[in-house]
Amino acid sequence: DWCGNTCNEDMCLTEIQIESNNQKGFIADEIGELTNLVDIRLEKGEIGGTIPTTIGKLTKLNFLDLDYQVLTGTLPNGLWSLTELTTIDLNNNKLTGTIDTGIGNLINLDFVQMQYNEFSGSIPDVFGGFTKIEKVQLEGNNLSGAMPNSLCSHRCVAGITNTDSCLSRLRSDCGGPTATVSCSAPDCCDDCPMPV
């Protein structure tokens, strides 16, 4: 092991954890060659550029945390093939485009943070297929339309739902007179910050 990184018994890199360390630069295409990675945590720095398409080669990846960087561009399609992912944490970047329906392939997701980017379009209905989902934050984007009722159906219900495997946090731009996302189901969105 060396600071912020972990290797397995075969000396293959399995974890990159370098947080709040003023990282600069970009994520190289060669990251796709690190096929034993299960955990990437590079938060709170100045990493720019796009998320490389080669990230789709990291089929063992379980945890992806690239928040509080200056990443731009759209989410690569290869991301939607990483079916072992439980966490996508991409908030506070400058990411654009839509949230592709391919995200529905990530059936093990329990934690999604994509707030404070520049995503547009609607919130895909496929979010309702996440049976393990516990937290979704999408506020501070340019999303519009209705929150999928299928996602709302995963909300925790006091005294009825197992709180270890239900949606305890759902945030979107659903508050105030300029709300762009509607949460029509009762008690669907638990927090509706005013759009910025």
Coordinates of C-alpha atoms in Angstrom, one line a residue:
D1 CA 0.0 0.0 0.0
W2 CA 1.0 3.6 -0.5
C3 CA -0.8 6.8 0.5
G4 CA -4.3 6.8 -0.9
N5 CA -4.0 3.5 -2.8
T6 CA -4.5 -0.2 -2.1
C7 CA -3.2 -3.2 -4.0
N8 CA -4.4 -6.8 -3.8
E9 CA -2.1 -9.8 -3.1
D10 CA -1.2 -9.9 -6.8
M11 CA 0.0 -6.3 -6.5
C12 CA -2.8 -5.0 -8.7
L13 CA -4.3 -1.7 -7.8
T14 CA -7.8 -2.1 -6.3
E15 CA -8.4 1.3 -4.7
I16 CA -7.6 4.9 -5.4
Q17 CA -8.5 7.2 -2.5
I18 CA -7.1 10.7 -2.8
E19 CA -9.5 13.1 -1.3
S20 CA -9.2 16.8 -0.4
N21 CA -5.6 16.9 -1.7
N22 CA -5.8 19.7 -4.3
Q23 CA -5.4 17.1 -7.2
K24 CA -5.0 18.8 -10.6
G25 CA -5.0 17.6 -14.2
F26 CA -7.4 15.1 -15.8
I27 CA -8.3 11.4 -15.6
A28 CA -6.1 9.7 -18.2
D29 CA -7.6 7.1 -20.7
E30 CA -5.2 4.6 -19.2
I31 CA -7.4 4.3 -16.1
G32 CA -9.2 1.7 -18.1
E33 CA -6.2 -0.6 -17.9
L34 CA -6.6 -0.8 -14.1
T35 CA -9.2 -3.5 -14.4
N36 CA -9.0 -4.6 -10.8
L37 CA -10.2 -1.3 -9.4
V38 CA -13.2 -1.6 -7.1
D39 CA -13.0 1.9 -5.5
I40 CA -12.2 5.3 -7.0
R41 CA -12.4 8.3 -4.6
L42 CA -11.0 11.5 -6.0
E43 CA -13.0 14.3 -4.4
K44 CA -12.4 17.9 -3.7
G45 CA -9.7 18.9 -6.1
E46 CA -9.3 20.6 -9.5
I47 CA -9.5 17.6 -11.9
G48 CA -10.9 18.7 -15.2
G49 CA -11.6 17.4 -18.6
T50 CA -14.1 14.6 -19.3
I51 CA -14.7 11.2 -17.7
P52 CA -12.9 8.9 -20.1
T53 CA -14.8 6.4 -22.1
T54 CA -12.3 3.7 -21.0
I55 CA -13.9 3.8 -17.5
G56 CA -16.3 1.2 -19.0
K57 CA -13.5 -1.4 -18.8
L58 CA -13.6 -1.2 -15.0
T59 CA -16.1 -4.0 -14.6
K60 CA -15.3 -4.6 -10.9
L61 CA -15.9 -1.0 -9.9
N62 CA -18.1 -0.7 -6.9
F63 CA -17.6 2.9 -5.8
L64 CA -17.1 6.0 -8.0
D65 CA -16.6 9.3 -6.2
L66 CA -15.5 12.3 -8.4
D67 CA -17.4 15.1 -6.6
Y68 CA -16.2 18.7 -6.1
Q69 CA -14.0 18.7 -9.2
V70 CA -14.3 20.6 -12.5
L71 CA -15.2 17.8 -14.8
T72 CA -17.0 18.7 -18.0
G73 CA -18.8 16.9 -20.8
T74 CA -21.3 14.2 -20.9
L75 CA -21.3 10.9 -19.0
P76 CA -19.7 8.2 -21.1
N77 CA -21.9 5.3 -22.2
G78 CA -19.4 2.9 -20.8
L79 CA -20.4 3.9 -17.3
W80 CA -23.7 2.1 -17.8
S81 CA -22.0 -1.2 -18.2
L82 CA -20.5 -1.1 -14.7
T83 CA -23.2 -3.3 -13.0
E84 CA -21.2 -3.8 -9.8
L85 CA -21.5 0.0 -9.0
T86 CA -23.3 0.7 -5.7
T87 CA -22.3 4.4 -5.5
I88 CA -22.1 7.2 -8.1
D89 CA -21.0 10.5 -6.5
L90 CA -20.5 13.2 -9.2
N91 CA -22.0 16.2 -7.5
N92 CA -20.5 19.8 -7.8
N93 CA -18.9 19.5 -11.2
K94 CA -19.8 21.0 -14.6
L95 CA -21.1 17.8 -16.3
T96 CA -23.7 18.3 -19.1
G97 CA -26.1 16.3 -21.2
T98 CA -28.9 14.1 -20.1
I99 CA -29.0 11.3 -17.6
D100 CA -29.1 8.4 -20.0
T101 CA -31.6 5.6 -19.5
G102 CA -28.6 3.2 -19.5
I103 CA -28.3 4.1 -15.8
G104 CA -31.0 1.6 -15.3
N105 CA -28.5 -1.2 -16.0
L106 CA -26.8 -0.4 -12.6
I107 CA -29.2 -2.5 -10.6
N108 CA -27.0 -2.5 -7.5
L109 CA -27.0 1.3 -7.0
D110 CA -27.9 2.5 -3.5
F111 CA -26.4 6.0 -3.6
V112 CA -26.7 8.5 -6.4
Q113 CA -25.4 12.1 -6.1
M114 CA -25.4 14.2 -9.3
Q115 CA -26.5 17.5 -7.9
Y116 CA -25.1 20.9 -8.9
N117 CA -24.0 20.1 -12.4
E118 CA -25.6 21.1 -15.7
F119 CA -27.6 18.0 -16.6
S120 CA -30.8 18.6 -18.6
G121 CA -33.8 16.7 -19.7
S122 CA -36.0 14.5 -17.6
I123 CA -35.3 12.1 -14.7
P124 CA -35.5 8.7 -16.4
D125 CA -38.3 6.3 -15.3
V126 CA -35.6 3.6 -14.9
F127 CA -34.7 5.1 -11.5
G128 CA -37.7 3.2 -10.3
G129 CA -35.9 -0.1 -11.0
F130 CA -33.3 0.5 -8.3
T131 CA -34.6 -1.8 -5.6
K132 CA -31.6 -1.1 -3.2
I133 CA -31.7 2.7 -3.6
E134 CA -31.3 4.7 -0.4
K135 CA -30.3 8.2 -1.5
V136 CA -30.8 10.3 -4.7
Q137 CA -29.8 13.9 -5.0
L138 CA -30.4 15.7 -8.4
E139 CA -31.0 19.3 -7.4
G140 CA -29.1 22.3 -8.9
N141 CA -29.3 21.0 -12.5
N142 CA -31.5 21.9 -15.5
L143 CA -33.7 18.9 -15.1
S144 CA -37.4 19.2 -15.8
G145 CA -40.6 17.2 -15.8
A146 CA -42.0 14.8 -13.2
M147 CA -40.2 12.8 -10.6
P148 CA -41.0 9.2 -11.7
N149 CA -43.7 7.7 -9.5
S150 CA -41.8 4.4 -9.7
L151 CA -38.9 6.0 -7.8
C152 CA -41.3 7.6 -5.3
S153 CA -42.6 4.1 -4.5
H154 CA -39.2 3.2 -2.9
R155 CA -39.6 5.9 -0.2
C156 CA -39.3 4.8 3.4
V157 CA -42.6 4.6 5.2
A158 CA -42.3 4.8 9.0
G159 CA -43.2 1.5 10.7
I160 CA -43.7 -0.3 7.4
T161 CA -40.5 -0.2 5.4
N162 CA -37.2 -1.7 6.3
T163 CA -35.2 1.6 6.6
D164 CA -32.0 -0.2 5.6
S165 CA -33.1 -0.7 2.1
C166 CA -35.5 2.1 1.2
L167 CA -35.2 5.6 -0.3
S168 CA -34.6 7.8 2.7
R169 CA -33.4 10.9 0.8
L170 CA -34.8 12.3 -2.5
R171 CA -33.9 15.8 -3.6
S172 CA -34.6 17.7 -6.8
D173 CA -35.5 21.2 -8.0
C174 CA -39.1 20.9 -6.9
G175 CA -39.4 23.9 -4.6
G176 CA -40.7 27.5 -5.1
P177 CA -42.5 29.3 -7.9
T178 CA -39.7 28.4 -10.4
A179 CA -39.7 24.7 -9.7
T180 CA -38.7 22.6 -12.8
V181 CA -39.3 19.2 -11.4
S182 CA -42.7 18.1 -10.0
C183 CA -43.2 15.6 -7.3
S184 CA -46.8 14.8 -7.6
A185 CA -46.9 11.7 -5.4
P186 CA -47.5 12.5 -1.7
D187 CA -44.4 12.7 0.4
C188 CA -42.2 11.8 -2.6
C189 CA -39.5 14.5 -2.5
D190 CA -38.5 15.0 1.1
D191 CA -36.5 18.2 0.3
C192 CA -37.2 20.6 -2.5
P193 CA -34.6 23.4 -2.5
M194 CA -35.3 26.5 -4.5
P195 CA -33.6 26.3 -8.0
V196 CA -30.4 28.4 -8.2

